[in-house]
Amino acid sequence: MKQVEVLDLNLLSEKEGNCTYDFESIHSQKGRILAFRKKGSISGNHWHEGKSTTKNPEEMLIISGRLKLEWTDEPEGIYQHSKLIEAPALIRINPGIKHRVEALEDLCFLEFNSLAEHAADTLYPNHQEK
């Protein structure tokens, strides 16, 4: 048995300086997503049905940076609520709540779900492509 193991993370996507990684934990059958977002970027604009336990509620651990979280309970409606959040913080978002994140500073966060779980439980407004 190895005393120490250091693993590289899997780069899922990189666009305009924004990076998303995933990795598997030996302590859970579910994966994790480590995400980096550049200041000024907007992510999300979607909601989850809650079919996956990892999206009911969704949890995001904000590791570094500041963000503006916007949300509404109307999937096709405008955002009704917003909150400024500074790391460290744990965000929980219940199913059916459309949400998006604007990075007010360079941002790093951890999602407690795999990419497959995210894709299987995520819906987007009719006017937005995935």
JSON list of C-alpha atoms in Angstrom, two decimals:
[
{"chain": "A", "resi": 1, "resn": "MET", "atom": "CA", "xyz": [0.00, 0.00, 0.00]},
{"chain": "A", "resi": 2, "resn": "LYS", "atom": "CA", "xyz": [1.27, 3.48, -0.89]},
{"chain": "A", "resi": 3, "resn": "GLN", "atom": "CA", "xyz": [1.82, 5.84, 2.02]},
{"chain": "A", "resi": 4, "resn": "VAL", "atom": "CA", "xyz": [1.12, 8.91, -0.08]},
{"chain": "A", "resi": 5, "resn": "GLU", "atom": "CA", "xyz": [-0.62, 9.22, -3.43]},
{"chain": "A", "resi": 6, "resn": "VAL", "atom": "CA", "xyz": [-0.81, 12.42, -5.45]},
{"chain": "A", "resi": 7, "resn": "LEU", "atom": "CA", "xyz": [-3.16, 12.37, -8.42]},
{"chain": "A", "resi": 8, "resn": "ASP", "atom": "CA", "xyz": [-3.57, 14.77, -11.31]},
{"chain": "A", "resi": 9, "resn": "LEU", "atom": "CA", "xyz": [-7.04, 16.22, -11.82]},
{"chain": "A", "resi": 10, "resn": "ASN", "atom": "CA", "xyz": [-8.93, 15.64, -15.08]},
{"chain": "A", "resi": 11, "resn": "LEU", "atom": "CA", "xyz": [-9.34, 18.87, -17.08]},
{"chain": "A", "resi": 12, "resn": "LEU", "atom": "CA", "xyz": [-12.92, 18.82, -18.40]},
{"chain": "A", "resi": 13, "resn": "SER", "atom": "CA", "xyz": [-12.97, 22.17, -20.16]},
{"chain": "A", "resi": 14, "resn": "GLU", "atom": "CA", "xyz": [-11.07, 25.41, -20.56]},
{"chain": "A", "resi": 15, "resn": "LYS", "atom": "CA", "xyz": [-12.51, 28.50, -22.21]},
{"chain": "A", "resi": 16, "resn": "GLU", "atom": "CA", "xyz": [-11.38, 32.11, -21.93]},
{"chain": "A", "resi": 17, "resn": "GLY", "atom": "CA", "xyz": [-9.27, 31.37, -18.85]},
{"chain": "A", "resi": 18, "resn": "ASN", "atom": "CA", "xyz": [-12.07, 29.50, -17.05]},
{"chain": "A", "resi": 19, "resn": "CYS", "atom": "CA", "xyz": [-11.18, 25.90, -16.13]},
{"chain": "A", "resi": 20, "resn": "THR", "atom": "CA", "xyz": [-13.28, 23.00, -14.83]},
{"chain": "A", "resi": 21, "resn": "TYR", "atom": "CA", "xyz": [-11.74, 19.80, -13.42]},
{"chain": "A", "resi": 22, "resn": "ASP", "atom": "CA", "xyz": [-13.18, 16.62, -11.97]},
{"chain": "A", "resi": 23, "resn": "PHE", "atom": "CA", "xyz": [-11.82, 13.84, -9.81]},
{"chain": "A", "resi": 24, "resn": "GLU", "atom": "CA", "xyz": [-12.99, 10.68, -8.06]},
{"chain": "A", "resi": 25, "resn": "SER", "atom": "CA", "xyz": [-12.89, 10.28, -4.32]},
{"chain": "A", "resi": 26, "resn": "ILE", "atom": "CA", "xyz": [-12.20, 6.90, -2.74]},
{"chain": "A", "resi": 27, "resn": "HIS", "atom": "CA", "xyz": [-14.60, 7.80, 0.07]},
{"chain": "A", "resi": 28, "resn": "SER", "atom": "CA", "xyz": [-17.66, 8.06, -2.15]},
{"chain": "A", "resi": 29, "resn": "GLN", "atom": "CA", "xyz": [-19.06, 6.53, -5.30]},
{"chain": "A", "resi": 30, "resn": "LYS", "atom": "CA", "xyz": [-19.84, 10.02, -6.49]},
{"chain": "A", "resi": 31, "resn": "GLY", "atom": "CA", "xyz": [-17.35, 12.33, -8.18]},
{"chain": "A", "resi": 32, "resn": "ARG", "atom": "CA", "xyz": [-16.47, 15.93, -7.49]},
{"chain": "A", "resi": 33, "resn": "ILE", "atom": "CA", "xyz": [-15.94, 18.97, -9.70]},
{"chain": "A", "resi": 34, "resn": "LEU", "atom": "CA", "xyz": [-13.26, 21.57, -8.98]},
{"chain": "A", "resi": 35, "resn": "ALA", "atom": "CA", "xyz": [-13.94, 24.78, -10.92]},
{"chain": "A", "resi": 36, "resn": "PHE", "atom": "CA", "xyz": [-12.01, 27.99, -11.51]},
{"chain": "A", "resi": 37, "resn": "ARG", "atom": "CA", "xyz": [-13.79, 31.05, -12.90]},
{"chain": "A", "resi": 38, "resn": "LYS", "atom": "CA", "xyz": [-12.20, 34.33, -13.98]},
{"chain": "A", "resi": 39, "resn": "LYS", "atom": "CA", "xyz": [-13.42, 37.67, -12.64]},
{"chain": "A", "resi": 40, "resn": "GLY", "atom": "CA", "xyz": [-16.44, 38.84, -14.66]},
{"chain": "A", "resi": 41, "resn": "SER", "atom": "CA", "xyz": [-17.48, 35.41, -15.91]},
{"chain": "A", "resi": 42, "resn": "ILE", "atom": "CA", "xyz": [-21.04, 34.12, -15.46]},
{"chain": "A", "resi": 43, "resn": "SER", "atom": "CA", "xyz": [-21.76, 30.42, -14.91]},
{"chain": "A", "resi": 44, "resn": "GLY", "atom": "CA", "xyz": [-24.91, 28.42, -14.45]},
{"chain": "A", "resi": 45, "resn": "ASN", "atom": "CA", "xyz": [-28.25, 29.85, -15.58]},
{"chain": "A", "resi": 46, "resn": "HIS", "atom": "CA", "xyz": [-29.85, 26.48, -14.97]},
{"chain": "A", "resi": 47, "resn": "TRP", "atom": "CA", "xyz": [-31.74, 24.47, -12.37]},
{"chain": "A", "resi": 48, "resn": "HIS", "atom": "CA", "xyz": [-31.79, 20.90, -11.13]},
{"chain": "A", "resi": 49, "resn": "GLU", "atom": "CA", "xyz": [-34.71, 18.51, -10.82]},
{"chain": "A", "resi": 50, "resn": "GLY", "atom": "CA", "xyz": [-33.30, 16.85, -7.70]},
{"chain": "A", "resi": 51, "resn": "LYS", "atom": "CA", "xyz": [-33.32, 13.32, -9.15]},
{"chain": "A", "resi": 52, "resn": "SER", "atom": "CA", "xyz": [-29.72, 12.87, -7.99]},
{"chain": "A", "resi": 53, "resn": "THR", "atom": "CA", "xyz": [-29.04, 13.00, -4.26]},
{"chain": "A", "resi": 54, "resn": "THR", "atom": "CA", "xyz": [-26.03, 15.21, -5.05]},
{"chain": "A", "resi": 55, "resn": "LYS", "atom": "CA", "xyz": [-28.38, 17.82, -6.55]},
{"chain": "A", "resi": 56, "resn": "ASN", "atom": "CA", "xyz": [-31.01, 17.62, -3.80]},
{"chain": "A", "resi": 57, "resn": "PRO", "atom": "CA", "xyz": [-29.78, 20.07, -2.67]},
{"chain": "A", "resi": 58, "resn": "GLU", "atom": "CA", "xyz": [-26.78, 21.07, -4.78]},
{"chain": "A", "resi": 59, "resn": "GLU", "atom": "CA", "xyz": [-23.77, 22.01, -2.64]},
{"chain": "A", "resi": 60, "resn": "MET", "atom": "CA", "xyz": [-20.96, 24.32, -3.72]},
{"chain": "A", "resi": 61, "resn": "LEU", "atom": "CA", "xyz": [-17.97, 24.95, -1.46]},
{"chain": "A", "resi": 62, "resn": "ILE", "atom": "CA", "xyz": [-16.51, 28.36, -2.27]},
{"chain": "A", "resi": 63, "resn": "ILE", "atom": "CA", "xyz": [-12.76, 28.02, -1.71]},
{"chain": "A", "resi": 64, "resn": "SER", "atom": "CA", "xyz": [-11.53, 31.45, -2.80]},
{"chain": "A", "resi": 65, "resn": "GLY", "atom": "CA", "xyz": [-12.91, 34.63, -4.29]},
{"chain": "A", "resi": 66, "resn": "ARG", "atom": "CA", "xyz": [-16.14, 36.61, -4.18]},
{"chain": "A", "resi": 67, "resn": "LEU", "atom": "CA", "xyz": [-19.29, 36.04, -6.21]},
{"chain": "A", "resi": 68, "resn": "LYS", "atom": "CA", "xyz": [-22.80, 37.24, -6.79]},
{"chain": "A", "resi": 69, "resn": "LEU", "atom": "CA", "xyz": [-25.36, 34.43, -6.65]},
{"chain": "A", "resi": 70, "resn": "GLU", "atom": "CA", "xyz": [-28.69, 35.13, -8.36]},
{"chain": "A", "resi": 71, "resn": "TRP", "atom": "CA", "xyz": [-31.73, 32.87, -8.18]},
{"chain": "A", "resi": 72, "resn": "THR", "atom": "CA", "xyz": [-35.45, 32.50, -8.81]},
{"chain": "A", "resi": 73, "resn": "ASP", "atom": "CA", "xyz": [-38.05, 29.77, -8.39]},
{"chain": "A", "resi": 74, "resn": "GLU", "atom": "CA", "xyz": [-39.41, 30.56, -11.88]},
{"chain": "A", "resi": 75, "resn": "PRO", "atom": "CA", "xyz": [-37.30, 28.55, -14.37]},
{"chain": "A", "resi": 76, "resn": "GLU", "atom": "CA", "xyz": [-38.25, 30.76, -17.33]},
{"chain": "A", "resi": 77, "resn": "GLY", "atom": "CA", "xyz": [-38.48, 33.95, -15.25]},
{"chain": "A", "resi": 78, "resn": "ILE", "atom": "CA", "xyz": [-36.07, 36.74, -14.38]},
{"chain": "A", "resi": 79, "resn": "TYR", "atom": "CA", "xyz": [-33.81, 36.51, -11.35]},
{"chain": "A", "resi": 80, "resn": "GLN", "atom": "CA", "xyz": [-35.64, 37.77, -8.25]},
{"chain": "A", "resi": 81, "resn": "HIS", "atom": "CA", "xyz": [-32.95, 37.38, -5.58]},
{"chain": "A", "resi": 82, "resn": "SER", "atom": "CA", "xyz": [-29.21, 38.00, -5.28]},
{"chain": "A", "resi": 83, "resn": "LYS", "atom": "CA", "xyz": [-26.59, 37.65, -2.59]},
{"chain": "A", "resi": 84, "resn": "LEU", "atom": "CA", "xyz": [-22.92, 38.65, -2.43]},
{"chain": "A", "resi": 85, "resn": "ILE", "atom": "CA", "xyz": [-20.84, 35.77, -1.08]},
{"chain": "A", "resi": 86, "resn": "GLU", "atom": "CA", "xyz": [-17.18, 35.69, -0.05]},
{"chain": "A", "resi": 87, "resn": "ALA", "atom": "CA", "xyz": [-15.05, 32.58, 0.48]},
{"chain": "A", "resi": 88, "resn": "PRO", "atom": "CA", "xyz": [-15.03, 30.47, 2.43]},
{"chain": "A", "resi": 89, "resn": "ALA", "atom": "CA", "xyz": [-18.71, 29.55, 2.24]},
{"chain": "A", "resi": 90, "resn": "LEU", "atom": "CA", "xyz": [-20.91, 26.55, 1.54]},
{"chain": "A", "resi": 91, "resn": "ILE", "atom": "CA", "xyz": [-23.88, 27.21, -0.73]},
{"chain": "A", "resi": 92, "resn": "ARG", "atom": "CA", "xyz": [-26.88, 24.88, -0.86]},
{"chain": "A", "resi": 93, "resn": "ILE", "atom": "CA", "xyz": [-29.37, 25.27, -3.72]},
{"chain": "A", "resi": 94, "resn": "ASN", "atom": "CA", "xyz": [-32.63, 23.32, -3.65]},
{"chain": "A", "resi": 95, "resn": "PRO", "atom": "CA", "xyz": [-34.14, 21.61, -6.72]},
{"chain": "A", "resi": 96, "resn": "GLY", "atom": "CA", "xyz": [-36.22, 23.77, -9.07]},
{"chain": "A", "resi": 97, "resn": "ILE", "atom": "CA", "xyz": [-34.31, 26.97, -8.26]},
{"chain": "A", "resi": 98, "resn": "LYS", "atom": "CA", "xyz": [-32.77, 28.57, -11.37]},
{"chain": "A", "resi": 99, "resn": "HIS", "atom": "CA", "xyz": [-29.40, 30.03, -10.42]},
{"chain": "A", "resi": 100, "resn": "ARG", "atom": "CA", "xyz": [-26.27, 31.63, -11.80]},
{"chain": "A", "resi": 101, "resn": "VAL", "atom": "CA", "xyz": [-22.95, 32.79, -10.41]},
{"chain": "A", "resi": 102, "resn": "GLU", "atom": "CA", "xyz": [-21.04, 35.92, -11.42]},
{"chain": "A", "resi": 103, "resn": "ALA", "atom": "CA", "xyz": [-17.38, 35.91, -10.37]},
{"chain": "A", "resi": 104, "resn": "LEU", "atom": "CA", "xyz": [-16.64, 39.29, -8.75]},
{"chain": "A", "resi": 105, "resn": "GLU", "atom": "CA", "xyz": [-13.03, 38.14, -8.30]},
{"chain": "A", "resi": 106, "resn": "ASP", "atom": "CA", "xyz": [-11.18, 35.12, -9.65]},
{"chain": "A", "resi": 107, "resn": "LEU", "atom": "CA", "xyz": [-13.11, 32.26, -8.09]},
{"chain": "A", "resi": 108, "resn": "CYS", "atom": "CA", "xyz": [-12.43, 28.66, -7.06]},
{"chain": "A", "resi": 109, "resn": "PHE", "atom": "CA", "xyz": [-15.19, 26.30, -5.92]},
{"chain": "A", "resi": 110, "resn": "LEU", "atom": "CA", "xyz": [-15.90, 22.62, -5.39]},
{"chain": "A", "resi": 111, "resn": "GLU", "atom": "CA", "xyz": [-19.15, 20.90, -6.42]},
{"chain": "A", "resi": 112, "resn": "PHE", "atom": "CA", "xyz": [-20.08, 17.69, -4.64]},
{"chain": "A", "resi": 113, "resn": "ASN", "atom": "CA", "xyz": [-21.27, 15.82, -7.73]},
{"chain": "A", "resi": 114, "resn": "SER", "atom": "CA", "xyz": [-19.84, 14.20, -10.84]},
{"chain": "A", "resi": 115, "resn": "LEU", "atom": "CA", "xyz": [-20.17, 15.70, -14.31]},
{"chain": "A", "resi": 116, "resn": "ALA", "atom": "CA", "xyz": [-22.50, 12.81, -15.26]},
{"chain": "A", "resi": 117, "resn": "GLU", "atom": "CA", "xyz": [-24.77, 13.57, -12.28]},
{"chain": "A", "resi": 118, "resn": "HIS", "atom": "CA", "xyz": [-24.77, 17.24, -13.22]},
{"chain": "A", "resi": 119, "resn": "ALA", "atom": "CA", "xyz": [-25.69, 16.53, -16.85]},
{"chain": "A", "resi": 120, "resn": "ALA", "atom": "CA", "xyz": [-28.45, 14.07, -15.93]},
{"chain": "A", "resi": 121, "resn": "ASP", "atom": "CA", "xyz": [-30.13, 16.47, -13.49]},
{"chain": "A", "resi": 122, "resn": "THR", "atom": "CA", "xyz": [-29.71, 19.91, -15.10]},
{"chain": "A", "resi": 123, "resn": "LEU", "atom": "CA", "xyz": [-32.25, 21.87, -17.13]},
{"chain": "A", "resi": 124, "resn": "TYR", "atom": "CA", "xyz": [-31.74, 25.15, -18.99]},
{"chain": "A", "resi": 125, "resn": "PRO", "atom": "CA", "xyz": [-34.19, 27.90, -20.00]},
{"chain": "A", "resi": 126, "resn": "ASN", "atom": "CA", "xyz": [-35.79, 27.33, -23.42]},
{"chain": "A", "resi": 127, "resn": "HIS", "atom": "CA", "xyz": [-33.85, 30.24, -24.93]},
{"chain": "A", "resi": 128, "resn": "GLN", "atom": "CA", "xyz": [-30.41, 29.02, -23.81]},
{"chain": "A", "resi": 129, "resn": "GLU", "atom": "CA", "xyz": [-28.20, 26.34, -25.30]},
{"chain": "A", "resi": 130, "resn": "LYS", "atom": "CA", "xyz": [-26.38, 23.94, -22.97]}
]
